[in-house]
GROMACS .gro file of C-alpha atoms in nm:
model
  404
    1UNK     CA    1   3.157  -4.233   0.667
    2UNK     CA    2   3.056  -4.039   0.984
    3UNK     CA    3   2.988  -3.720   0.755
    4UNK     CA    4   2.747  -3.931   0.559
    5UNK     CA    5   2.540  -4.030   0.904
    6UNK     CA    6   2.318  -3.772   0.865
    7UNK     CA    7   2.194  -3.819   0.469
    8UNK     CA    8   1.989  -4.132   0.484
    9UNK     CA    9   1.745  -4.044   0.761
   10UNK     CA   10   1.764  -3.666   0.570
   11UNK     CA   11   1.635  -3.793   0.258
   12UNK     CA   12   1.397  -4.044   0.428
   13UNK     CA   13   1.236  -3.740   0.633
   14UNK     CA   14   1.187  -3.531   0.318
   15UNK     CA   15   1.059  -3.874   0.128
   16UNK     CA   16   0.760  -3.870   0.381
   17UNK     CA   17   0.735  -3.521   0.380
   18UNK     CA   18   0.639  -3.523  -0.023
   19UNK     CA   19   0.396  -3.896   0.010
   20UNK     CA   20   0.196  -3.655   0.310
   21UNK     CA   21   0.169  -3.400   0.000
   22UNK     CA   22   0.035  -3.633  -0.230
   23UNK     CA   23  -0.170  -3.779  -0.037
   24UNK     CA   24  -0.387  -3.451   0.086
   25UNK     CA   25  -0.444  -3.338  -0.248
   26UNK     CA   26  -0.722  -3.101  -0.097
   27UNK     CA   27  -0.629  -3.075   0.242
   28UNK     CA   28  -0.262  -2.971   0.386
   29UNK     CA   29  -0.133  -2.844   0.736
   30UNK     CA   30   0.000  -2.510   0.741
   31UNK     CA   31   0.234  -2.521   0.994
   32UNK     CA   32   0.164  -2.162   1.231
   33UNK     CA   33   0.534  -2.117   1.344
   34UNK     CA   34   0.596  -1.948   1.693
   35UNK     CA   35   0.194  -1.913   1.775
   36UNK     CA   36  -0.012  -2.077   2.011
   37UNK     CA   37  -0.326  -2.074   1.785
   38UNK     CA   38  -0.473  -2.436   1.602
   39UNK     CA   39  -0.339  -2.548   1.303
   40UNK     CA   40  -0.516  -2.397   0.986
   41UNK     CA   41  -0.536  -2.609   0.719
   42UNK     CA   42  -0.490  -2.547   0.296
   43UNK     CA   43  -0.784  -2.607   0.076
   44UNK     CA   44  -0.776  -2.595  -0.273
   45UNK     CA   45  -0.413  -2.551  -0.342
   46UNK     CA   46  -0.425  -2.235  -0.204
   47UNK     CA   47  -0.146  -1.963  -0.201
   48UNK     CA   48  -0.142  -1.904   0.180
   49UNK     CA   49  -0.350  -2.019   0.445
   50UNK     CA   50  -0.351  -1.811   0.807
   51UNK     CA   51  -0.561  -1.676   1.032
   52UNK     CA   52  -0.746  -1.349   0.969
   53UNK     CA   53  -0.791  -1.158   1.333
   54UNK     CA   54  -1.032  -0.877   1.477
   55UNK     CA   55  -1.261  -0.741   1.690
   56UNK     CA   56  -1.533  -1.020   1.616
   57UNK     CA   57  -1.240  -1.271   1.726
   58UNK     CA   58  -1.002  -1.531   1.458
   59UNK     CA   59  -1.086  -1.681   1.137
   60UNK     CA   60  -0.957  -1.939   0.885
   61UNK     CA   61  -0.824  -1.699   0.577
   62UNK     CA   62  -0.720  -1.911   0.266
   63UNK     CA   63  -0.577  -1.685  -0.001
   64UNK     CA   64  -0.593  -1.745  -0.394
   65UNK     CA   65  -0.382  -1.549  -0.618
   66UNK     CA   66  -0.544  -1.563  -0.985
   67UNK     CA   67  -0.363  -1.455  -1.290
   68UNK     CA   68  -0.026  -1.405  -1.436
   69UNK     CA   69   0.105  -1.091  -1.213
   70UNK     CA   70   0.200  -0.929  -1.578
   71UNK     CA   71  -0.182  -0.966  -1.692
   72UNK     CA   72  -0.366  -0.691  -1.815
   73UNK     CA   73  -0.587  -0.691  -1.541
   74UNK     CA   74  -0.328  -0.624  -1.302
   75UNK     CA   75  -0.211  -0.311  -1.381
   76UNK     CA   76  -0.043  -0.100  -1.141
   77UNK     CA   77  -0.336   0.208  -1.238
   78UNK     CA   78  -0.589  -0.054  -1.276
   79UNK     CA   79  -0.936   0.003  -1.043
   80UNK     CA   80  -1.016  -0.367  -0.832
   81UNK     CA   81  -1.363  -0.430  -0.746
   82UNK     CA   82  -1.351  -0.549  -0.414
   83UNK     CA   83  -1.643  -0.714  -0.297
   84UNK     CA   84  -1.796  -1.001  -0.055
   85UNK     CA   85  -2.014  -1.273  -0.040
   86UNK     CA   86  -2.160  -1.592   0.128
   87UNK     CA   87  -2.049  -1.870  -0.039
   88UNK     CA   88  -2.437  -1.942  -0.180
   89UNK     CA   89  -2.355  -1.613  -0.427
   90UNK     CA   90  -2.072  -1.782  -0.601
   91UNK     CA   91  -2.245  -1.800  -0.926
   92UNK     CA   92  -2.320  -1.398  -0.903
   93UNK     CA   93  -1.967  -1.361  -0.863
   94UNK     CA   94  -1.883  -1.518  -1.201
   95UNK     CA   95  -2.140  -1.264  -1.359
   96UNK     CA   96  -2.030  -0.983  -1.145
   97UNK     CA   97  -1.634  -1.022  -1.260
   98UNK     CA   98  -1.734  -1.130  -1.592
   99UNK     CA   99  -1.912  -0.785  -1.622
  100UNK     CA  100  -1.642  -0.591  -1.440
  101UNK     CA  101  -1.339  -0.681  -1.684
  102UNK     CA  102  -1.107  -0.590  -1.445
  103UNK     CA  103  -0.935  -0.719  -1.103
  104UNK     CA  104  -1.184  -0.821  -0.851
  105UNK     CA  105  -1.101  -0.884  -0.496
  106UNK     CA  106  -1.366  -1.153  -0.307
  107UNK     CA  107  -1.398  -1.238   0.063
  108UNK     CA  108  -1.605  -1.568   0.038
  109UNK     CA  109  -1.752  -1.677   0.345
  110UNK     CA  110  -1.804  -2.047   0.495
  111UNK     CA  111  -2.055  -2.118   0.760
  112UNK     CA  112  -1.827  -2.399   0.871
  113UNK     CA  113  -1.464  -2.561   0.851
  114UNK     CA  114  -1.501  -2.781   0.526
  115UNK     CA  115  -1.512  -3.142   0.551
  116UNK     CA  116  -1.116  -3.330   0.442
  117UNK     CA  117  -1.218  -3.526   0.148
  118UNK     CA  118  -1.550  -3.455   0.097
  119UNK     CA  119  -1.800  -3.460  -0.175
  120UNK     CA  120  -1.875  -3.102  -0.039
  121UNK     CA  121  -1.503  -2.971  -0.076
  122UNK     CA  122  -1.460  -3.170  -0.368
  123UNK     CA  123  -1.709  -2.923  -0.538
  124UNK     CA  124  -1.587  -2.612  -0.404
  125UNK     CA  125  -1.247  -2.636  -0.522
  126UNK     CA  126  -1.393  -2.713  -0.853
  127UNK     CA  127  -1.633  -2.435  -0.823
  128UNK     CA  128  -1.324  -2.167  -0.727
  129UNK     CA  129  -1.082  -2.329  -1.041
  130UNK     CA  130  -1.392  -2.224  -1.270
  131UNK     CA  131  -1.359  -1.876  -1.175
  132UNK     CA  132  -1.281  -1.623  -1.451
  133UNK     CA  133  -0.928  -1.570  -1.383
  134UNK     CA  134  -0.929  -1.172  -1.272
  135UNK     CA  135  -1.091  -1.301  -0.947
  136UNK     CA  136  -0.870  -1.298  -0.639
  137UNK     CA  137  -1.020  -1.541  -0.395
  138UNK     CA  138  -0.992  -1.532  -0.036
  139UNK     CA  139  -1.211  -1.846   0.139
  140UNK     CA  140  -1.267  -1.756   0.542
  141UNK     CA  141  -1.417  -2.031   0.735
  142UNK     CA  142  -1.437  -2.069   1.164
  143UNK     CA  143  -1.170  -2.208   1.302
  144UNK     CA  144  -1.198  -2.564   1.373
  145UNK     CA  145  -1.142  -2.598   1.673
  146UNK     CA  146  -1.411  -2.346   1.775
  147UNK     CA  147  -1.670  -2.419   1.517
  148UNK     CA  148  -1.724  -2.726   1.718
  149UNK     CA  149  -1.826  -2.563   1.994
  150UNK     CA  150  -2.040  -2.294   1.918
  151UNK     CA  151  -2.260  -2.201   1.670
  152UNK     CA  152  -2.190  -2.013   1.347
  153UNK     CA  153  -2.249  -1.643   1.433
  154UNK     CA  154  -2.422  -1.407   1.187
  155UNK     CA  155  -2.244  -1.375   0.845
  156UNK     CA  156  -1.991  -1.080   0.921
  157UNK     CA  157  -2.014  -0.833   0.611
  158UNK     CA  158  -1.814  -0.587   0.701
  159UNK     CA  159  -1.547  -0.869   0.814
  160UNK     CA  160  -1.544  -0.987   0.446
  161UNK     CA  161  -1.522  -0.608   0.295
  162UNK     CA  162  -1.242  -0.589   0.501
  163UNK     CA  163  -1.068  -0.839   0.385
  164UNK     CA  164  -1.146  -0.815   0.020
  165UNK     CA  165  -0.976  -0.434   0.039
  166UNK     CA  166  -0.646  -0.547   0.242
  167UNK     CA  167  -0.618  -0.806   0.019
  168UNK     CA  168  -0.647  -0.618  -0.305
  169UNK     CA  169  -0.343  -0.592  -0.535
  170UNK     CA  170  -0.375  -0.280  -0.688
  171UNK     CA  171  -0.409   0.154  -0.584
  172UNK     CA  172  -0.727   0.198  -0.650
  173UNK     CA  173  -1.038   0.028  -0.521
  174UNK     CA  174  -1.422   0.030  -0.579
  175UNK     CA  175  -1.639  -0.147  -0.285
  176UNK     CA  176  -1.921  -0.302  -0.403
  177UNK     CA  177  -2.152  -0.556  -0.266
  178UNK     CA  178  -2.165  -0.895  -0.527
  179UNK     CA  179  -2.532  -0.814  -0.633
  180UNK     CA  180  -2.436  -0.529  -0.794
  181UNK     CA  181  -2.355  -0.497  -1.129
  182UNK     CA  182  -2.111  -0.230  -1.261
  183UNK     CA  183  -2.221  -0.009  -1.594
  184UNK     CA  184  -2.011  -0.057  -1.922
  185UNK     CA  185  -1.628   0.034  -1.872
  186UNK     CA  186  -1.674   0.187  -1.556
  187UNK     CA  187  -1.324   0.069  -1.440
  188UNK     CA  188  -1.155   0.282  -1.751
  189UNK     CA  189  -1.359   0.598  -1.582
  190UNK     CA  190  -1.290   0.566  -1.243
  191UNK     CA  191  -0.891   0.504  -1.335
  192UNK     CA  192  -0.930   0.842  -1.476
  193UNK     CA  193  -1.121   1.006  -1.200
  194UNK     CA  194  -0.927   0.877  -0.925
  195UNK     CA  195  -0.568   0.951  -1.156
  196UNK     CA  196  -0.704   1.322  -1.159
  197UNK     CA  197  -0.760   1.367  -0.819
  198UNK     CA  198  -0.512   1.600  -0.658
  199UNK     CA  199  -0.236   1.451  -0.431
  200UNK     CA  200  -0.329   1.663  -0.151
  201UNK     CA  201  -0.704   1.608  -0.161
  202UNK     CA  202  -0.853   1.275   0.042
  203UNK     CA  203  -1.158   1.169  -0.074
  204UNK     CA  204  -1.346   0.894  -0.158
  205UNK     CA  205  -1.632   0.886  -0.498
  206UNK     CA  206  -1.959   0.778  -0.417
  207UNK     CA  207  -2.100   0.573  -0.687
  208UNK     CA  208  -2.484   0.612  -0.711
  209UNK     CA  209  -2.689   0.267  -0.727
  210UNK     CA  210  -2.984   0.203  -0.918
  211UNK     CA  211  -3.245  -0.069  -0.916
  212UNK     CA  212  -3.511  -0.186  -1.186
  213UNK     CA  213  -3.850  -0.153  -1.136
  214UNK     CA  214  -4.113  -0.435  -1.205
  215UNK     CA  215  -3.877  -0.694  -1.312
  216UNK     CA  216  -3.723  -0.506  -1.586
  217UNK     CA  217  -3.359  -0.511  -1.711
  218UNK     CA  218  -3.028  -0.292  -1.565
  219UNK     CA  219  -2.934  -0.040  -1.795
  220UNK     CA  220  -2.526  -0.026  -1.823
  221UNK     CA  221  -2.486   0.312  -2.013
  222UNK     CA  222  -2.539   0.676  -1.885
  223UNK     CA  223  -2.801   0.724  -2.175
  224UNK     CA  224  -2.950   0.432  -2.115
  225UNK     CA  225  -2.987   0.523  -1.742
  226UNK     CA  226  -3.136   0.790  -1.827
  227UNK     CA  227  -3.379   0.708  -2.047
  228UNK     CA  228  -3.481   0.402  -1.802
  229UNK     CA  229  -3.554   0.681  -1.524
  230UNK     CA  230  -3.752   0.904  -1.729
  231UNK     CA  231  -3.974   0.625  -1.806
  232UNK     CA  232  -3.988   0.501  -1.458
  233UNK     CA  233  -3.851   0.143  -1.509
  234UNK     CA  234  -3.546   0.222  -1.280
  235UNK     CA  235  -3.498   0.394  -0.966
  236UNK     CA  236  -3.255   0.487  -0.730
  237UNK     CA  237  -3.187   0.212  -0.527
  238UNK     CA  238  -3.373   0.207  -0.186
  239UNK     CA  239  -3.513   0.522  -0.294
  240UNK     CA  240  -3.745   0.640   0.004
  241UNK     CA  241  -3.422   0.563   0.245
  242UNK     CA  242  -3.156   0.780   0.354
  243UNK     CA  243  -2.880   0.558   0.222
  244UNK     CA  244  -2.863   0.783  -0.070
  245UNK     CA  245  -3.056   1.114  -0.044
  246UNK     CA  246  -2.741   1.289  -0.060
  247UNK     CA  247  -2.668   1.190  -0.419
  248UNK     CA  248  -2.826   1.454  -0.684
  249UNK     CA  249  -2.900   1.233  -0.941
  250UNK     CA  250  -2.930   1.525  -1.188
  251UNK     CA  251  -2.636   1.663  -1.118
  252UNK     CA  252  -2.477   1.331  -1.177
  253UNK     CA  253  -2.614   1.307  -1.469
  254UNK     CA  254  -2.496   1.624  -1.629
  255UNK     CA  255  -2.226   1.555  -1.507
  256UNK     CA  256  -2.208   1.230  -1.667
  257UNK     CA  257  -2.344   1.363  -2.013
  258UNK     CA  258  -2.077   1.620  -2.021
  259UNK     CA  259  -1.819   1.368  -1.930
  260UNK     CA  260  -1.715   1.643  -1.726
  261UNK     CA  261  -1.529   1.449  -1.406
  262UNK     CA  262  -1.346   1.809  -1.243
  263UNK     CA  263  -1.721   1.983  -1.255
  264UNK     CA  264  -1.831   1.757  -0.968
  265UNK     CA  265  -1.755   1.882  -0.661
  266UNK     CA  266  -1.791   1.764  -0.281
  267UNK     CA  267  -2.138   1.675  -0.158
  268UNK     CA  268  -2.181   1.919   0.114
  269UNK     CA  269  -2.152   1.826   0.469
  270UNK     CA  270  -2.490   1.928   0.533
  271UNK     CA  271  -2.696   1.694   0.283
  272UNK     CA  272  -2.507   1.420   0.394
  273UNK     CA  273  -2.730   1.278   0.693
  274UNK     CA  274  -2.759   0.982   0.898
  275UNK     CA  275  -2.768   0.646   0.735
  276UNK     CA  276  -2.563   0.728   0.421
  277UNK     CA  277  -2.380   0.456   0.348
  278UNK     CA  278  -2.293   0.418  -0.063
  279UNK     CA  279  -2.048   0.223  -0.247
  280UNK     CA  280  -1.725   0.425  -0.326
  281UNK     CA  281  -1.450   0.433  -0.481
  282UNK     CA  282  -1.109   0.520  -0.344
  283UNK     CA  283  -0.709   0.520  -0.316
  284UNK     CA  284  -0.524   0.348  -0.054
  285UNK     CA  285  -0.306   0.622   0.007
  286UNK     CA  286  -0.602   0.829   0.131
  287UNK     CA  287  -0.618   0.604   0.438
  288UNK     CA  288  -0.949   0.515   0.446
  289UNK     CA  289  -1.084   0.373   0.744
  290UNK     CA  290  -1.133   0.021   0.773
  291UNK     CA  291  -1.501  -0.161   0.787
  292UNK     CA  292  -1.568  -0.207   1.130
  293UNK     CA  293  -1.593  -0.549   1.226
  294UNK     CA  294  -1.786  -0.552   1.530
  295UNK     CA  295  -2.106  -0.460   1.342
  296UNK     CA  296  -2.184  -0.830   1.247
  297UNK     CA  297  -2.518  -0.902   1.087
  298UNK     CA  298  -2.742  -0.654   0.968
  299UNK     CA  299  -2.746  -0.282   1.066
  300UNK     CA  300  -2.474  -0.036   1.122
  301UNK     CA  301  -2.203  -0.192   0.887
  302UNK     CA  302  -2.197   0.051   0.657
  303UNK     CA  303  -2.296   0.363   0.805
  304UNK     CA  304  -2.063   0.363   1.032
  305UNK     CA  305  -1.780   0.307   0.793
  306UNK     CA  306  -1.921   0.598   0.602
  307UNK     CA  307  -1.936   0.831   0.975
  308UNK     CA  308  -1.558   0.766   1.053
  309UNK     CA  309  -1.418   0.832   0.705
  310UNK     CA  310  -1.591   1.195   0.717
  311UNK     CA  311  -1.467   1.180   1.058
  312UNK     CA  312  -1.106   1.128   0.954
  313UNK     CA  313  -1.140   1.438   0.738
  314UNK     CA  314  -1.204   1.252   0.366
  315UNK     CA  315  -1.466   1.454   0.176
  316UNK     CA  316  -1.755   1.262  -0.026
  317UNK     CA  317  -1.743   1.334  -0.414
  318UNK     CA  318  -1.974   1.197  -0.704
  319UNK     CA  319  -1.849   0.967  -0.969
  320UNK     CA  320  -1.942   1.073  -1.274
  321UNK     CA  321  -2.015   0.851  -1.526
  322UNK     CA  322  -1.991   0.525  -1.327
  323UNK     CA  323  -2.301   0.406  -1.156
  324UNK     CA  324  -2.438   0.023  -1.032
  325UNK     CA  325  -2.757  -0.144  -1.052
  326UNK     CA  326  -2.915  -0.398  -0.796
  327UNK     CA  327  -3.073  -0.649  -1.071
  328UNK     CA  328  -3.410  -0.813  -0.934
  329UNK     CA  329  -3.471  -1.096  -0.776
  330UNK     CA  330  -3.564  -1.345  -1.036
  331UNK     CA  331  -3.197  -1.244  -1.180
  332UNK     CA  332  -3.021  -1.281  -0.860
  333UNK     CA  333  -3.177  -1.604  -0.758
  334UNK     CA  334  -3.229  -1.540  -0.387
  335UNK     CA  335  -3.446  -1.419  -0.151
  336UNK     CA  336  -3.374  -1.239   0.137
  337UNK     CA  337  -3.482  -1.533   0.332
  338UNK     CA  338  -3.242  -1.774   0.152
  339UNK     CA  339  -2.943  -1.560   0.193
  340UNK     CA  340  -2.943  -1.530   0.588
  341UNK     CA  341  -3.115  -1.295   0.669
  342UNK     CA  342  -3.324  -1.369   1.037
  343UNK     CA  343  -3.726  -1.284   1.040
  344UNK     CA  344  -3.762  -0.986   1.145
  345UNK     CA  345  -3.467  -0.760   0.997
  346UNK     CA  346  -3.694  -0.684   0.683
  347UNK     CA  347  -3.695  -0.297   0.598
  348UNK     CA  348  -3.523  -0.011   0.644
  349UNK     CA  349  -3.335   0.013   0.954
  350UNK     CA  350  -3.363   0.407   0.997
  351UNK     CA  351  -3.784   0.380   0.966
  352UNK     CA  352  -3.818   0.147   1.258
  353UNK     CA  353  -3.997  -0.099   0.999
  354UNK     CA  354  -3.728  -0.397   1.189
  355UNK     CA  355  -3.664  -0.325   1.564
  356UNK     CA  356  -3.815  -0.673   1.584
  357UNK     CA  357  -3.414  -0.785   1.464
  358UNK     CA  358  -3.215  -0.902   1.733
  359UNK     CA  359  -2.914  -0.775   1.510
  360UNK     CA  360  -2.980  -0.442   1.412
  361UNK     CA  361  -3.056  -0.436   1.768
  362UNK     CA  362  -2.705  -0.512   1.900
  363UNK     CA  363  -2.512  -0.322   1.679
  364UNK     CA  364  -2.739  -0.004   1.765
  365UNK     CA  365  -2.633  -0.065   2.102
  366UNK     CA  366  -2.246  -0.120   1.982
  367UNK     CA  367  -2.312   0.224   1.776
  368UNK     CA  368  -2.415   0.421   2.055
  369UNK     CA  369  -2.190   0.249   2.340
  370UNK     CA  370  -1.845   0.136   2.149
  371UNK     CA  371  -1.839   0.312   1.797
  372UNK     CA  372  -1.972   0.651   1.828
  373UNK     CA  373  -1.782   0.708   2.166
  374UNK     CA  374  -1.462   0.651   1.983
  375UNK     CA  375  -1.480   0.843   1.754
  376UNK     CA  376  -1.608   1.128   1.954
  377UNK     CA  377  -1.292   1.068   2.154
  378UNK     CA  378  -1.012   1.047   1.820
  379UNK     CA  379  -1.238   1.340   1.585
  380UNK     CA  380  -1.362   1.546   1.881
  381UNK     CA  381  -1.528   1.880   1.719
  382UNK     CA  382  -1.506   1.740   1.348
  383UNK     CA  383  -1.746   1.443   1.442
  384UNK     CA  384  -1.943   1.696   1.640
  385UNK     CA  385  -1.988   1.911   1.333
  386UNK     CA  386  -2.057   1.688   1.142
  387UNK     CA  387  -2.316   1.455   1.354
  388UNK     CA  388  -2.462   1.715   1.606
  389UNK     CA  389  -2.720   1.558   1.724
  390UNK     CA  390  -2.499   1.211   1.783
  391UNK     CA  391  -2.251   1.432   1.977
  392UNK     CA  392  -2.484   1.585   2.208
  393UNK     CA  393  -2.648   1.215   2.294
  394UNK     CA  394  -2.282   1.083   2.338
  395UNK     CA  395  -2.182   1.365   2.547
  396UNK     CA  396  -2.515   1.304   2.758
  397UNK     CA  397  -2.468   1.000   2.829
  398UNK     CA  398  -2.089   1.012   2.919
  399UNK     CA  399  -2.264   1.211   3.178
  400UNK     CA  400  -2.481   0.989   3.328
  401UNK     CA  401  -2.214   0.733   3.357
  402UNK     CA  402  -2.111   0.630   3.710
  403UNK     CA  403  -1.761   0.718   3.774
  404UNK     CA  404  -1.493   0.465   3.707
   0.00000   0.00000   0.00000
């Protein structure tokens, strides 16, 4: 009898345990064992639910794994799109992995903690379940226990990129923002690009970007492409900017033509300048550097992902045969207004055109204070070699720096 003592309240415990289940269908504690952080919450039946950490402080991270792990999608050599997004650009995401064909990795980001049993959350979960099912989904929210106390801070890009390439379940990796659309079979190409690429050589494969002028249509084959440019319908994307001046686009394009990947060879340090910041494709194993957090909001984000991984010694190569195009905005739905983006931050950041932004703005001053400084101190003469003129300002103004 006294053996059986402990049974009855055993099986009354775990009883109440499984009614609590049913009864948050949408909303479940996740208990946060041995930390002294607030309890996160699972949404949507997801896999895990934790808390994602940086230098921008803690958020809620809830973690969808789609697909059978023995799909075709999730092949070991297989390339993942990783990509982010505010939650408004859920519907490009469908398109954008529909396109793709392959795995995609998503950071989705909420503005704030979704409500328990709402309408609102109601409709999200749907919206996620109608997914196609190569999208891995990972939903990052404030905390809520801070959310209700300050006020959401600007949408954190480089936060969600991030997150999208830790969380991605496969070698190779091509970051692209979600309004971007890739060109026909371009994950088959850059599995064999990346697959050629010496063992000894780190590197990551700039993709070039495109964009359609006038309203017209993306092209999605090299011929095609072409064709488009000559006739002037499509450009390179931000064209007068320095985001891509290093990319040849003829040499990409006979390169392309000739499907000849191993004729493509590094983009030389020297036409690689200041605000070159494409979307690449890489392996993990190259250690590329992570997107810097602490440029939230426009400005910066990119760039300065782009300045440590030259830093850390990768060289930039072209992709041939792979390239993405920015459809217009009657396609994508949304205006720069309507996607977050604060008066002001309009334009290139490089011509001046938005100094009026409070955010490019702060991150300059995070640049030239935090990030640059850094890396100046981990690189020393490789960053100097490489960014000159940023060395000799750094240097300059370690000078003038009182001591201590």
């Amino acid at each position: 009898m006294r053996s059986c003592s402990w049974r009855l309240p055993a099986v009354l415990i775990l009883c109440a345990f499984c009614c609590t289940l049913l009864q948050q269908r949408y909303l479940v504690p996740a208990a946060q064992a041995g930390r002294p952080q607030p309890v996160l919450y699972k949404i949507c039946n997801a896999s895990i639910s934790e808390e994602w950490c940086d230098v921008q402080g803690c958020v809620a991270l809830h973690r969808f794994a789609r697909g059978a792990p023995g799909a075709d999608h999730l092949r070991p050599a297989a390339v993942t799109l990783a990509t982010q997004l505010d939650i408004r650009l859920l519907d490009r995401l469908a398109a954008v992995s529909t396109q793709w064909g392959g795995p995609v990795s998503s950071a989705i980001a909420l503005q704030a903690v979704p409500v328990p049993g709402g309408g609102e959350l109601r409709a999200l979960c749907s919206a996620l379940r109608s997914l196609p099912l190569n999208v891995d989904v990972h939903l990052l929210h404030p905390l809520p226990v801070r959310a209700a106390s300050a006020a959401p801070p600007p949408y954190n890009q480089n936060r969600g990129r991030a997150i999208a390439i830790a969380m991605a379940r496969t070698e190779l990796l091509l970051h692209a923002d979600v309004d971007f659309l890739a060109s026909q079979a371009a994950g088959t190409l850059l599995e064999q690009v990346l697959s050629r690429t010496p063992a000894d050589v780190r590197a990551i494969w700039a993709v070039p970007a495109f964009e359609p002028a006038g309203g017209s249509e993306c092209p999605t084959t090299v011929r095609g492409l072409a064709s488009a440019v000559r006739e002037g319908s499509v450009r390179m994307f931000h064209a007068s900017g320095a985001g891509q001046r290093a990319i040849s686009f003829q040499r990409w394009l006979n390169a392309s033509l000739a499907e000849a990947g191993d004729a493509v060879h590094p983009i030389a340090d020297e036409a690689v300048g200041w605000g070159f910041e494409p979307f690449f494709a890489f392996r993990r194993r190259d250690n590329v550097p992570r997107f810097d957090a602490q440029f939230a909001g426009r400005g910066f984000n990119r760039i300065s992902q782009i300045m440590e991984a030259r830093a850390s010694g990768l060289s930039i190569r072209l992709a041939p045969g792979v390239f993405l195009c920015h459809p217009p905005a009657s396609i994508r739905g949304m205006s720069r207004r309507e996607d977050g983006t604060a008066s002001g931050c309009e334009g290139a950041m490089y011509t001046g055109r938005n100094r009026g932004c409070a955010q490019v703005r702060a991150n300059y001053v995070r640049m030239y204070t935090r990030f640059m400084p850094r890396l100046l101190d981990e690189h020393g003469e490789r960053f100097c070699a490489l960014y000159p003129d940023r060395c000799t300002q750094i240097r300059a103004a370690a000078e003038l720096r009182p001591p201590g």
